[in-house]
Amino acid sequence: AQKVTQAQTEISVVEKEDVTLDCVYETRDTTYYLFWYKQPPSGELVFLIRRNSFDEQNEISGRYSWNFQKSTSSFNFTITASQVVDSAVYFCALSGVSYNTDKLIFGTGTRLQVFP
Amino acid sequence: NAGVMQNPRHLVRRRGQEARLRCSPMKGHSHVYWYRQLPEEGLKFMVYLQKENIIDESGMPKERFSAEFPKEGPSILRIQQVVRGDSAAYFCASSTSRDVSGWGEYFGPGTRLTVT
């Protein structure tokens, strides 16, 4: 079975603080993809990153960075120097490479509130 | 607009009516996915379609719900005889096949269905 766990339901920080959002996944697939999406208050889903299971290099994009560790089945997301505009719900998702489906399994999301 | 398009953005139906949600995938994408987000919850997979074929409908309720992706035109998610519990945001995503560089699921803005 595939499962994504985002244990942090809600996080509150003050602007300029760094914050890490945790994501732990379970899968029997040897090849799979991991994603992060952002859902701002307006409700749309914004694609942030895709990582495949063979690429364990950490990635940095501006203030965003991702730490993928296969050994602990984790794909954590860090925002450096947070800003009010980062306030949103963040979802981690998993897609296994199986014969007939590319569906995404989502975690329950972490609501991040950044206060000025 | 080259993104995934969904309409209507908001839909109000009375109990017992039918709801039709439309999704036009990104240009060049032949795979469509529908997800449902109940209030304050994460996204749940409903159905995965390719042109004229349902590939995986394991997340779709067996009754009242149907989906299609015809050769021409948008994908349609149809809910017959709506009930209050169907009130949710319905998101459509599209993708290429996995072997295409840059593969990932890109989401539309969602349709918010309210059943009164």
mmCIF file with all atom_site columns, C-alpha atoms in Angstrom:
data_model
loop_
_atom_site.group_PDB
_atom_site.id
_atom_site.type_symbol
_atom_site.label_atom_id
_atom_site.label_alt_id
_atom_site.label_comp_id
_atom_site.label_asym_id
_atom_site.label_entity_id
_atom_site.label_seq_id
_atom_site.pdbx_PDB_ins_code
_atom_site.Cartn_x
_atom_site.Cartn_y
_atom_site.Cartn_z
_atom_site.occupancy
_atom_site.B_iso_or_equiv
_atom_site.pdbx_formal_charge
_atom_site.auth_seq_id
_atom_site.auth_comp_id
_atom_site.auth_asym_id
_atom_site.auth_atom_id
_atom_site.pdbx_PDB_model_num
ATOM 1   C CA . ALA A 1 1   ? 0.000   0.000  0.000   1.00 0.00 ? 1   ALA A CA 1
ATOM 2   C CA . GLN A 1 2   ? 1.087   3.556  -0.564  1.00 0.00 ? 2   GLN A CA 1
ATOM 3   C CA . LYS A 1 3   ? 0.779   6.214  2.075   1.00 0.00 ? 3   LYS A CA 1
ATOM 4   C CA . VAL A 1 4   ? 1.986   9.751  2.742   1.00 0.00 ? 4   VAL A CA 1
ATOM 5   C CA . THR A 1 5   ? 2.116   11.166 6.243   1.00 0.00 ? 5   THR A CA 1
ATOM 6   C CA . GLN A 1 6   ? 2.414   14.830 7.068   1.00 0.00 ? 6   GLN A CA 1
ATOM 7   C CA . ALA A 1 7   ? 2.392   14.786 10.834  1.00 0.00 ? 7   ALA A CA 1
ATOM 8   C CA . GLN A 1 8   ? 2.413   18.550 11.257  1.00 0.00 ? 8   GLN A CA 1
ATOM 9   C CA . THR A 1 9   ? -1.143  19.781 10.915  1.00 0.00 ? 9   THR A CA 1
ATOM 10  C CA . GLU A 1 10  ? -0.355  23.436 11.414  1.00 0.00 ? 10  GLU A CA 1
ATOM 11  C CA . ILE A 1 11  ? 2.791   25.510 11.857  1.00 0.00 ? 11  ILE A CA 1
ATOM 12  C CA . SER A 1 12  ? 3.001   29.167 12.796  1.00 0.00 ? 12  SER A CA 1
ATOM 13  C CA . VAL A 1 13  ? 6.154   31.219 12.403  1.00 0.00 ? 13  VAL A CA 1
ATOM 14  C CA . VAL A 1 14  ? 7.144   34.839 12.330  1.00 0.00 ? 14  VAL A CA 1
ATOM 15  C CA . GLU A 1 15  ? 8.493   36.327 9.141   1.00 0.00 ? 15  GLU A CA 1
ATOM 16  C CA . LYS A 1 16  ? 12.154  35.600 8.388   1.00 0.00 ? 16  LYS A CA 1
ATOM 17  C CA . GLU A 1 17  ? 12.162  32.412 10.410  1.00 0.00 ? 17  GLU A CA 1
ATOM 18  C CA . ASP A 1 18  ? 13.173  29.192 8.676   1.00 0.00 ? 18  ASP A CA 1
ATOM 19  C CA . VAL A 1 19  ? 10.585  26.427 8.682   1.00 0.00 ? 19  VAL A CA 1
ATOM 20  C CA . THR A 1 20  ? 10.708  22.747 7.726   1.00 0.00 ? 20  THR A CA 1
ATOM 21  C CA . LEU A 1 21  ? 7.670   20.774 6.651   1.00 0.00 ? 21  LEU A CA 1
ATOM 22  C CA . ASP A 1 22  ? 7.970   17.034 7.158   1.00 0.00 ? 22  ASP A CA 1
ATOM 23  C CA . CYS A 1 23  ? 6.819   14.320 4.776   1.00 0.00 ? 23  CYS A CA 1
ATOM 24  C CA . VAL A 1 24  ? 7.177   10.584 5.324   1.00 0.00 ? 24  VAL A CA 1
ATOM 25  C CA . TYR A 1 25  ? 6.019   8.079  2.734   1.00 0.00 ? 25  TYR A CA 1
ATOM 26  C CA . GLU A 1 26  ? 5.430   4.358  2.361   1.00 0.00 ? 26  GLU A CA 1
ATOM 27  C CA . THR A 1 27  ? 5.576   2.427  -0.870  1.00 0.00 ? 27  THR A CA 1
ATOM 28  C CA . ARG A 1 28  ? 6.568   -0.999 -2.156  1.00 0.00 ? 28  ARG A CA 1
ATOM 29  C CA . ASP A 1 29  ? 7.539   0.387  -5.543  1.00 0.00 ? 29  ASP A CA 1
ATOM 30  C CA . THR A 1 30  ? 11.246  0.633  -6.222  1.00 0.00 ? 30  THR A CA 1
ATOM 31  C CA . THR A 1 31  ? 10.639  3.447  -8.647  1.00 0.00 ? 31  THR A CA 1
ATOM 32  C CA . TYR A 1 32  ? 8.380   6.279  -7.598  1.00 0.00 ? 32  TYR A CA 1
ATOM 33  C CA . TYR A 1 33  ? 7.967   10.029 -7.681  1.00 0.00 ? 33  TYR A CA 1
ATOM 34  C CA . LEU A 1 34  ? 7.511   12.508 -4.877  1.00 0.00 ? 34  LEU A CA 1
ATOM 35  C CA . PHE A 1 35  ? 5.914   15.921 -5.176  1.00 0.00 ? 35  PHE A CA 1
ATOM 36  C CA . TRP A 1 36  ? 5.216   19.043 -3.195  1.00 0.00 ? 36  TRP A CA 1
ATOM 37  C CA . TYR A 1 37  ? 2.278   21.319 -3.965  1.00 0.00 ? 37  TYR A CA 1
ATOM 38  C CA . LYS A 1 38  ? 1.266   24.623 -2.442  1.00 0.00 ? 38  LYS A CA 1
ATOM 39  C CA . GLN A 1 39  ? -2.373  25.606 -1.942  1.00 0.00 ? 39  GLN A CA 1
ATOM 40  C CA . PRO A 1 40  ? -2.667  29.311 -1.098  1.00 0.00 ? 40  PRO A CA 1
ATOM 41  C CA . PRO A 1 41  ? -5.875  30.763 0.381   1.00 0.00 ? 41  PRO A CA 1
ATOM 42  C CA . SER A 1 42  ? -7.183  31.341 -3.147  1.00 0.00 ? 42  SER A CA 1
ATOM 43  C CA . GLY A 1 43  ? -7.485  27.559 -3.443  1.00 0.00 ? 43  GLY A CA 1
ATOM 44  C CA . GLU A 1 44  ? -5.503  26.606 -6.523  1.00 0.00 ? 44  GLU A CA 1
ATOM 45  C CA . LEU A 1 45  ? -2.762  23.980 -6.404  1.00 0.00 ? 45  LEU A CA 1
ATOM 46  C CA . VAL A 1 46  ? 0.691   25.149 -7.343  1.00 0.00 ? 46  VAL A CA 1
ATOM 47  C CA . PHE A 1 47  ? 3.304   22.590 -8.380  1.00 0.00 ? 47  PHE A CA 1
ATOM 48  C CA . LEU A 1 48  ? 6.590   23.113 -6.511  1.00 0.00 ? 48  LEU A CA 1
ATOM 49  C CA . ILE A 1 49  ? 8.808   20.113 -7.182  1.00 0.00 ? 49  ILE A CA 1
ATOM 50  C CA . ARG A 1 50  ? 8.957   16.556 -8.505  1.00 0.00 ? 50  ARG A CA 1
ATOM 51  C CA . ARG A 1 51  ? 11.681  14.136 -7.462  1.00 0.00 ? 51  ARG A CA 1
ATOM 52  C CA . ASN A 1 52  ? 12.175  10.579 -8.666  1.00 0.00 ? 52  ASN A CA 1
ATOM 53  C CA . SER A 1 53  ? 13.348  7.830  -6.365  1.00 0.00 ? 53  SER A CA 1
ATOM 54  C CA . PHE A 1 54  ? 16.715  7.443  -8.061  1.00 0.00 ? 54  PHE A CA 1
ATOM 55  C CA . ASP A 1 55  ? 17.726  11.009 -7.491  1.00 0.00 ? 55  ASP A CA 1
ATOM 56  C CA . GLU A 1 56  ? 18.627  11.649 -3.877  1.00 0.00 ? 56  GLU A CA 1
ATOM 57  C CA . GLN A 1 57  ? 20.365  14.923 -4.484  1.00 0.00 ? 57  GLN A CA 1
ATOM 58  C CA . ASN A 1 58  ? 18.993  17.733 -2.426  1.00 0.00 ? 58  ASN A CA 1
ATOM 59  C CA . GLU A 1 59  ? 17.537  20.588 -4.388  1.00 0.00 ? 59  GLU A CA 1
ATOM 60  C CA . ILE A 1 60  ? 17.445  24.293 -3.769  1.00 0.00 ? 60  ILE A CA 1
ATOM 61  C CA . SER A 1 61  ? 15.274  26.802 -5.565  1.00 0.00 ? 61  SER A CA 1
ATOM 62  C CA . GLY A 1 62  ? 15.572  30.291 -4.155  1.00 0.00 ? 62  GLY A CA 1
ATOM 63  C CA . ARG A 1 63  ? 14.308  30.194 -0.568  1.00 0.00 ? 63  ARG A CA 1
ATOM 64  C CA . TYR A 1 64  ? 12.980  26.646 -1.017  1.00 0.00 ? 64  TYR A CA 1
ATOM 65  C CA . SER A 1 65  ? 14.978  23.498 -0.480  1.00 0.00 ? 65  SER A CA 1
ATOM 66  C CA . TRP A 1 66  ? 14.120  19.827 -0.359  1.00 0.00 ? 66  TRP A CA 1
ATOM 67  C CA . ASN A 1 67  ? 15.844  17.024 1.493   1.00 0.00 ? 67  ASN A CA 1
ATOM 68  C CA . PHE A 1 68  ? 15.117  13.552 0.113   1.00 0.00 ? 68  PHE A CA 1
ATOM 69  C CA . GLN A 1 69  ? 16.336  10.641 2.243   1.00 0.00 ? 69  GLN A CA 1
ATOM 70  C CA . LYS A 1 70  ? 15.436  7.182  1.017   1.00 0.00 ? 70  LYS A CA 1
ATOM 71  C CA . SER A 1 71  ? 16.847  5.569  4.145   1.00 0.00 ? 71  SER A CA 1
ATOM 72  C CA . THR A 1 72  ? 14.181  7.219  6.269   1.00 0.00 ? 72  THR A CA 1
ATOM 73  C CA . SER A 1 73  ? 11.523  7.470  3.523   1.00 0.00 ? 73  SER A CA 1
ATOM 74  C CA . SER A 1 74  ? 11.329  11.195 3.988   1.00 0.00 ? 74  SER A CA 1
ATOM 75  C CA . PHE A 1 75  ? 11.072  14.147 1.641   1.00 0.00 ? 75  PHE A CA 1
ATOM 76  C CA . ASN A 1 76  ? 11.182  17.274 3.762   1.00 0.00 ? 76  ASN A CA 1
ATOM 77  C CA . PHE A 1 77  ? 10.676  20.820 2.560   1.00 0.00 ? 77  PHE A CA 1
ATOM 78  C CA . THR A 1 78  ? 12.393  23.847 4.055   1.00 0.00 ? 78  THR A CA 1
ATOM 79  C CA . ILE A 1 79  ? 11.520  27.478 3.516   1.00 0.00 ? 79  ILE A CA 1
ATOM 80  C CA . THR A 1 80  ? 14.316  29.834 4.441   1.00 0.00 ? 80  THR A CA 1
ATOM 81  C CA . ALA A 1 81  ? 13.556  33.360 5.643   1.00 0.00 ? 81  ALA A CA 1
ATOM 82  C CA . SER A 1 82  ? 9.800   32.809 5.437   1.00 0.00 ? 82  SER A CA 1
ATOM 83  C CA . GLN A 1 83  ? 7.506   35.528 4.154   1.00 0.00 ? 83  GLN A CA 1
ATOM 84  C CA . VAL A 1 84  ? 3.823   36.262 4.686   1.00 0.00 ? 84  VAL A CA 1
ATOM 85  C CA . VAL A 1 85  ? 3.157   35.178 1.086   1.00 0.00 ? 85  VAL A CA 1
ATOM 86  C CA . ASP A 1 86  ? 4.338   31.688 2.018   1.00 0.00 ? 86  ASP A CA 1
ATOM 87  C CA . SER A 1 87  ? 1.196   31.253 4.115   1.00 0.00 ? 87  SER A CA 1
ATOM 88  C CA . ALA A 1 88  ? -0.628  28.325 2.549   1.00 0.00 ? 88  ALA A CA 1
ATOM 89  C CA . VAL A 1 89  ? -1.382  24.651 2.908   1.00 0.00 ? 89  VAL A CA 1
ATOM 90  C CA . TYR A 1 90  ? 1.433   22.489 1.607   1.00 0.00 ? 90  TYR A CA 1
ATOM 91  C CA . PHE A 1 91  ? 0.825   18.979 0.343   1.00 0.00 ? 91  PHE A CA 1
ATOM 92  C CA . CYS A 1 92  ? 3.319   16.208 -0.177  1.00 0.00 ? 92  CYS A CA 1
ATOM 93  C CA . ALA A 1 93  ? 2.320   13.524 -2.685  1.00 0.00 ? 93  ALA A CA 1
ATOM 94  C CA . LEU A 1 94  ? 3.581   10.166 -3.962  1.00 0.00 ? 94  LEU A CA 1
ATOM 95  C CA . SER A 1 95  ? 3.136   8.407  -7.283  1.00 0.00 ? 95  SER A CA 1
ATOM 96  C CA . GLY A 1 96  ? 4.284   4.861  -7.774  1.00 0.00 ? 96  GLY A CA 1
ATOM 97  C CA . VAL A 1 97  ? 5.272   3.477  -11.125 1.00 0.00 ? 97  VAL A CA 1
ATOM 98  C CA . SER A 1 98  ? 2.739   0.764  -11.620 1.00 0.00 ? 98  SER A CA 1
ATOM 99  C CA . TYR A 1 99  ? 1.214   -0.662 -14.722 1.00 0.00 ? 99  TYR A CA 1
ATOM 100 C CA . ASN A 1 100 ? -2.077  1.052  -14.961 1.00 0.00 ? 100 ASN A CA 1
ATOM 101 C CA . THR A 1 101 ? -2.121  4.183  -12.919 1.00 0.00 ? 101 THR A CA 1
ATOM 102 C CA . ASP A 1 102 ? -0.198  7.378  -12.345 1.00 0.00 ? 102 ASP A CA 1
ATOM 103 C CA . LYS A 1 103 ? -2.438  8.599  -9.554  1.00 0.00 ? 103 LYS A CA 1
ATOM 104 C CA . LEU A 1 104 ? -1.093  10.750 -6.747  1.00 0.00 ? 104 LEU A CA 1
ATOM 105 C CA . ILE A 1 105 ? -1.462  9.815  -3.116  1.00 0.00 ? 105 ILE A CA 1
ATOM 106 C CA . PHE A 1 106 ? -1.587  12.984 -1.051  1.00 0.00 ? 106 PHE A CA 1
ATOM 107 C CA . GLY A 1 107 ? -0.761  13.642 2.560   1.00 0.00 ? 107 GLY A CA 1
ATOM 108 C CA . THR A 1 108 ? -3.275  15.530 4.640   1.00 0.00 ? 108 THR A CA 1
ATOM 109 C CA . GLY A 1 109 ? -1.331  18.757 4.284   1.00 0.00 ? 109 GLY A CA 1
ATOM 110 C CA . THR A 1 110 ? 0.436   21.172 6.600   1.00 0.00 ? 110 THR A CA 1
ATOM 111 C CA . ARG A 1 111 ? -1.056  24.621 7.083   1.00 0.00 ? 111 ARG A CA 1
ATOM 112 C CA . LEU A 1 112 ? 1.723   27.193 7.358   1.00 0.00 ? 112 LEU A CA 1
ATOM 113 C CA . GLN A 1 113 ? 0.927   30.599 8.771   1.00 0.00 ? 113 GLN A CA 1
ATOM 114 C CA . VAL A 1 114 ? 3.614   33.248 8.556   1.00 0.00 ? 114 VAL A CA 1
ATOM 115 C CA . PHE A 1 115 ? 2.974   36.295 10.704  1.00 0.00 ? 115 PHE A CA 1
ATOM 116 C CA . PRO A 1 116 ? 4.530   39.698 10.026  1.00 0.00 ? 116 PRO A CA 1
ATOM 117 C CA . ASN B 2 1   ? -3.702  30.380 -21.134 1.00 0.00 ? 1   ASN B CA 1
ATOM 118 C CA . ALA B 2 2   ? -1.681  27.211 -21.567 1.00 0.00 ? 2   ALA B CA 1
ATOM 119 C CA . GLY B 2 3   ? -2.678  25.709 -18.210 1.00 0.00 ? 3   GLY B CA 1
ATOM 120 C CA . VAL B 2 4   ? -5.337  23.228 -17.220 1.00 0.00 ? 4   VAL B CA 1
ATOM 121 C CA . MET B 2 5   ? -8.756  24.819 -17.479 1.00 0.00 ? 5   MET B CA 1
ATOM 122 C CA . GLN B 2 6   ? -11.777 23.914 -15.434 1.00 0.00 ? 6   GLN B CA 1
ATOM 123 C CA . ASN B 2 7   ? -15.286 25.249 -15.597 1.00 0.00 ? 7   ASN B CA 1
ATOM 124 C CA . PRO B 2 8   ? -17.326 26.311 -13.955 1.00 0.00 ? 8   PRO B CA 1
ATOM 125 C CA . ARG B 2 9   ? -15.207 27.600 -11.081 1.00 0.00 ? 9   ARG B CA 1
ATOM 126 C CA . HIS B 2 10  ? -18.192 27.604 -8.763  1.00 0.00 ? 10  HIS B CA 1
ATOM 127 C CA . LEU B 2 11  ? -21.313 25.514 -9.099  1.00 0.00 ? 11  LEU B CA 1
ATOM 128 C CA . VAL B 2 12  ? -24.378 25.496 -6.883  1.00 0.00 ? 12  VAL B CA 1
ATOM 129 C CA . ARG B 2 13  ? -26.860 22.671 -7.164  1.00 0.00 ? 13  ARG B CA 1
ATOM 130 C CA . ARG B 2 14  ? -29.900 21.661 -5.161  1.00 0.00 ? 14  ARG B CA 1
ATOM 131 C CA . ARG B 2 15  ? -30.131 18.151 -3.801  1.00 0.00 ? 15  ARG B CA 1
ATOM 132 C CA . GLY B 2 16  ? -31.194 15.741 -6.516  1.00 0.00 ? 16  GLY B CA 1
ATOM 133 C CA . GLN B 2 17  ? -29.894 17.782 -9.447  1.00 0.00 ? 17  GLN B CA 1
ATOM 134 C CA . GLU B 2 18  ? -27.032 16.822 -11.721 1.00 0.00 ? 18  GLU B CA 1
ATOM 135 C CA . ALA B 2 19  ? -23.595 18.441 -11.692 1.00 0.00 ? 19  ALA B CA 1
ATOM 136 C CA . ARG B 2 20  ? -21.304 18.489 -14.721 1.00 0.00 ? 20  ARG B CA 1
ATOM 137 C CA . LEU B 2 21  ? -17.716 19.557 -14.263 1.00 0.00 ? 21  LEU B CA 1
ATOM 138 C CA . ARG B 2 22  ? -15.464 20.173 -17.243 1.00 0.00 ? 22  ARG B CA 1
ATOM 139 C CA . CYS B 2 23  ? -11.713 19.950 -17.606 1.00 0.00 ? 23  CYS B CA 1
ATOM 140 C CA . SER B 2 24  ? -9.553  20.886 -20.580 1.00 0.00 ? 24  SER B CA 1
ATOM 141 C CA . PRO B 2 25  ? -6.017  19.519 -20.173 1.00 0.00 ? 25  PRO B CA 1
ATOM 142 C CA . MET B 2 26  ? -2.865  21.398 -20.969 1.00 0.00 ? 26  MET B CA 1
ATOM 143 C CA . LYS B 2 27  ? -1.900  21.398 -24.621 1.00 0.00 ? 27  LYS B CA 1
ATOM 144 C CA . GLY B 2 28  ? -0.037  18.216 -25.433 1.00 0.00 ? 28  GLY B CA 1
ATOM 145 C CA . HIS B 2 29  ? -1.344  16.333 -22.395 1.00 0.00 ? 29  HIS B CA 1
ATOM 146 C CA . SER B 2 30  ? -3.375  13.199 -23.017 1.00 0.00 ? 30  SER B CA 1
ATOM 147 C CA . HIS B 2 31  ? -3.799  12.021 -19.430 1.00 0.00 ? 31  HIS B CA 1
ATOM 148 C CA . VAL B 2 32  ? -6.459  13.460 -17.115 1.00 0.00 ? 32  VAL B CA 1
ATOM 149 C CA . TYR B 2 33  ? -7.011  12.865 -13.416 1.00 0.00 ? 33  TYR B CA 1
ATOM 150 C CA . TRP B 2 34  ? -9.842  13.946 -11.149 1.00 0.00 ? 34  TRP B CA 1
ATOM 151 C CA . TYR B 2 35  ? -9.375  14.523 -7.417  1.00 0.00 ? 35  TYR B CA 1
ATOM 152 C CA . ARG B 2 36  ? -11.810 15.576 -4.724  1.00 0.00 ? 36  ARG B CA 1
ATOM 153 C CA . GLN B 2 37  ? -10.991 17.764 -1.747  1.00 0.00 ? 37  GLN B CA 1
ATOM 154 C CA . LEU B 2 38  ? -13.548 17.772 1.028   1.00 0.00 ? 38  LEU B CA 1
ATOM 155 C CA . PRO B 2 39  ? -13.518 20.800 3.347   1.00 0.00 ? 39  PRO B CA 1
ATOM 156 C CA . GLU B 2 40  ? -10.392 20.913 5.520   1.00 0.00 ? 40  GLU B CA 1
ATOM 157 C CA . GLU B 2 41  ? -9.080  17.669 4.033   1.00 0.00 ? 41  GLU B CA 1
ATOM 158 C CA . GLY B 2 42  ? -6.434  16.576 1.570   1.00 0.00 ? 42  GLY B CA 1
ATOM 159 C CA . LEU B 2 43  ? -7.012  15.556 -2.004  1.00 0.00 ? 43  LEU B CA 1
ATOM 160 C CA . LYS B 2 44  ? -8.333  12.099 -2.806  1.00 0.00 ? 44  LYS B CA 1
ATOM 161 C CA . PHE B 2 45  ? -7.881  10.454 -6.166  1.00 0.00 ? 45  PHE B CA 1
ATOM 162 C CA . MET B 2 46  ? -11.088 9.635  -8.023  1.00 0.00 ? 46  MET B CA 1
ATOM 163 C CA . VAL B 2 47  ? -10.364 8.603  -11.596 1.00 0.00 ? 47  VAL B CA 1
ATOM 164 C CA . TYR B 2 48  ? -7.619  8.551  -14.234 1.00 0.00 ? 48  TYR B CA 1
ATOM 165 C CA . LEU B 2 49  ? -8.473  8.728  -17.920 1.00 0.00 ? 49  LEU B CA 1
ATOM 166 C CA . GLN B 2 50  ? -6.746  8.773  -21.250 1.00 0.00 ? 50  GLN B CA 1
ATOM 167 C CA . LYS B 2 51  ? -8.520  9.669  -24.456 1.00 0.00 ? 51  LYS B CA 1
ATOM 168 C CA . GLU B 2 52  ? -11.680 7.537  -24.694 1.00 0.00 ? 52  GLU B CA 1
ATOM 169 C CA . ASN B 2 53  ? -10.473 5.209  -21.929 1.00 0.00 ? 53  ASN B CA 1
ATOM 170 C CA . ILE B 2 54  ? -10.906 4.979  -18.178 1.00 0.00 ? 54  ILE B CA 1
ATOM 171 C CA . ILE B 2 55  ? -7.606  3.647  -16.850 1.00 0.00 ? 55  ILE B CA 1
ATOM 172 C CA . ASP B 2 56  ? -8.227  3.652  -13.111 1.00 0.00 ? 56  ASP B CA 1
ATOM 173 C CA . GLU B 2 57  ? -11.507 4.486  -11.379 1.00 0.00 ? 57  GLU B CA 1
ATOM 174 C CA . SER B 2 58  ? -10.641 2.950  -8.041  1.00 0.00 ? 58  SER B CA 1
ATOM 175 C CA . GLY B 2 59  ? -11.380 6.184  -6.159  1.00 0.00 ? 59  GLY B CA 1
ATOM 176 C CA . MET B 2 60  ? -14.720 6.910  -7.734  1.00 0.00 ? 60  MET B CA 1
ATOM 177 C CA . PRO B 2 61  ? -17.923 6.157  -5.815  1.00 0.00 ? 61  PRO B CA 1
ATOM 178 C CA . LYS B 2 62  ? -19.749 3.302  -7.537  1.00 0.00 ? 62  LYS B CA 1
ATOM 179 C CA . GLU B 2 63  ? -23.060 5.116  -7.777  1.00 0.00 ? 63  GLU B CA 1
ATOM 180 C CA . ARG B 2 64  ? -24.006 8.509  -9.185  1.00 0.00 ? 64  ARG B CA 1
ATOM 181 C CA . PHE B 2 65  ? -20.480 9.403  -10.368 1.00 0.00 ? 65  PHE B CA 1
ATOM 182 C CA . SER B 2 66  ? -19.137 8.959  -13.884 1.00 0.00 ? 66  SER B CA 1
ATOM 183 C CA . ALA B 2 67  ? -16.303 10.382 -15.940 1.00 0.00 ? 67  ALA B CA 1
ATOM 184 C CA . GLU B 2 68  ? -15.379 10.525 -19.571 1.00 0.00 ? 68  GLU B CA 1
ATOM 185 C CA . PHE B 2 69  ? -12.631 11.925 -21.749 1.00 0.00 ? 69  PHE B CA 1
ATOM 186 C CA . PRO B 2 70  ? -13.870 11.833 -25.342 1.00 0.00 ? 70  PRO B CA 1
ATOM 187 C CA . LYS B 2 71  ? -11.720 11.940 -28.422 1.00 0.00 ? 71  LYS B CA 1
ATOM 188 C CA . GLU B 2 72  ? -12.730 15.554 -28.938 1.00 0.00 ? 72  GLU B CA 1
ATOM 189 C CA . GLY B 2 73  ? -13.537 18.025 -26.216 1.00 0.00 ? 73  GLY B CA 1
ATOM 190 C CA . PRO B 2 74  ? -12.973 18.286 -22.492 1.00 0.00 ? 74  PRO B CA 1
ATOM 191 C CA . SER B 2 75  ? -13.091 15.629 -19.834 1.00 0.00 ? 75  SER B CA 1
ATOM 192 C CA . ILE B 2 76  ? -16.388 15.598 -17.957 1.00 0.00 ? 76  ILE B CA 1
ATOM 193 C CA . LEU B 2 77  ? -17.030 14.531 -14.371 1.00 0.00 ? 77  LEU B CA 1
ATOM 194 C CA . ARG B 2 78  ? -20.713 13.954 -13.884 1.00 0.00 ? 78  ARG B CA 1
ATOM 195 C CA . ILE B 2 79  ? -22.481 13.632 -10.556 1.00 0.00 ? 79  ILE B CA 1
ATOM 196 C CA . GLN B 2 80  ? -26.112 12.581 -10.682 1.00 0.00 ? 80  GLN B CA 1
ATOM 197 C CA . GLN B 2 81  ? -28.658 13.260 -7.947  1.00 0.00 ? 81  GLN B CA 1
ATOM 198 C CA . VAL B 2 82  ? -26.241 15.283 -5.865  1.00 0.00 ? 82  VAL B CA 1
ATOM 199 C CA . VAL B 2 83  ? -26.352 15.139 -2.082  1.00 0.00 ? 83  VAL B CA 1
ATOM 200 C CA . ARG B 2 84  ? -24.948 17.537 0.507   1.00 0.00 ? 84  ARG B CA 1
ATOM 201 C CA . GLY B 2 85  ? -21.951 15.273 1.055   1.00 0.00 ? 85  GLY B CA 1
ATOM 202 C CA . ASP B 2 86  ? -20.863 15.903 -2.541  1.00 0.00 ? 86  ASP B CA 1
ATOM 203 C CA . SER B 2 87  ? -20.032 19.519 -1.637  1.00 0.00 ? 87  SER B CA 1
ATOM 204 C CA . ALA B 2 88  ? -16.310 19.773 -2.216  1.00 0.00 ? 88  ALA B CA 1
ATOM 205 C CA . ALA B 2 89  ? -13.628 21.171 -4.474  1.00 0.00 ? 89  ALA B CA 1
ATOM 206 C CA . TYR B 2 90  ? -13.046 19.000 -7.519  1.00 0.00 ? 90  TYR B CA 1
ATOM 207 C CA . PHE B 2 91  ? -9.642  19.321 -9.112  1.00 0.00 ? 91  PHE B CA 1
ATOM 208 C CA . CYS B 2 92  ? -8.580  18.132 -12.504 1.00 0.00 ? 92  CYS B CA 1
ATOM 209 C CA . ALA B 2 93  ? -4.940  17.480 -13.362 1.00 0.00 ? 93  ALA B CA 1
ATOM 210 C CA . SER B 2 94  ? -3.294  16.587 -16.632 1.00 0.00 ? 94  SER B CA 1
ATOM 211 C CA . SER B 2 95  ? 0.014   15.117 -17.686 1.00 0.00 ? 95  SER B CA 1
ATOM 212 C CA . THR B 2 96  ? 1.949   13.632 -20.544 1.00 0.00 ? 96  THR B CA 1
ATOM 213 C CA . SER B 2 97  ? 3.014   10.005 -20.419 1.00 0.00 ? 97  SER B CA 1
ATOM 214 C CA . ARG B 2 98  ? 5.782   9.283  -17.911 1.00 0.00 ? 98  ARG B CA 1
ATOM 215 C CA . ASP B 2 99  ? 8.485   8.821  -20.492 1.00 0.00 ? 99  ASP B CA 1
ATOM 216 C CA . VAL B 2 100 ? 8.262   12.449 -21.533 1.00 0.00 ? 100 VAL B CA 1
ATOM 217 C CA . SER B 2 101 ? 10.805  14.767 -19.966 1.00 0.00 ? 101 SER B CA 1
ATOM 218 C CA . GLY B 2 102 ? 9.313   17.034 -17.335 1.00 0.00 ? 102 GLY B CA 1
ATOM 219 C CA . TRP B 2 103 ? 6.498   14.630 -16.515 1.00 0.00 ? 103 TRP B CA 1
ATOM 220 C CA . GLY B 2 104 ? 4.252   15.706 -13.686 1.00 0.00 ? 104 GLY B CA 1
ATOM 221 C CA . GLU B 2 105 ? 0.637   16.367 -12.892 1.00 0.00 ? 105 GLU B CA 1
ATOM 222 C CA . TYR B 2 106 ? -0.450  19.955 -13.359 1.00 0.00 ? 106 TYR B CA 1
ATOM 223 C CA . PHE B 2 107 ? -3.636  21.028 -11.690 1.00 0.00 ? 107 PHE B CA 1
ATOM 224 C CA . GLY B 2 108 ? -6.473  23.226 -12.782 1.00 0.00 ? 108 GLY B CA 1
ATOM 225 C CA . PRO B 2 109 ? -7.987  25.869 -10.482 1.00 0.00 ? 109 PRO B CA 1
ATOM 226 C CA . GLY B 2 110 ? -10.726 23.533 -9.311  1.00 0.00 ? 110 GLY B CA 1
ATOM 227 C CA . THR B 2 111 ? -14.510 23.615 -9.330  1.00 0.00 ? 111 THR B CA 1
ATOM 228 C CA . ARG B 2 112 ? -16.152 24.315 -6.020  1.00 0.00 ? 112 ARG B CA 1
ATOM 229 C CA . LEU B 2 113 ? -19.440 22.472 -5.843  1.00 0.00 ? 113 LEU B CA 1
ATOM 230 C CA . THR B 2 114 ? -21.982 23.496 -3.243  1.00 0.00 ? 114 THR B CA 1
ATOM 231 C CA . VAL B 2 115 ? -25.093 21.398 -2.766  1.00 0.00 ? 115 VAL B CA 1
ATOM 232 C CA . THR B 2 116 ? -27.950 23.161 -1.021  1.00 0.00 ? 116 THR B CA 1
#
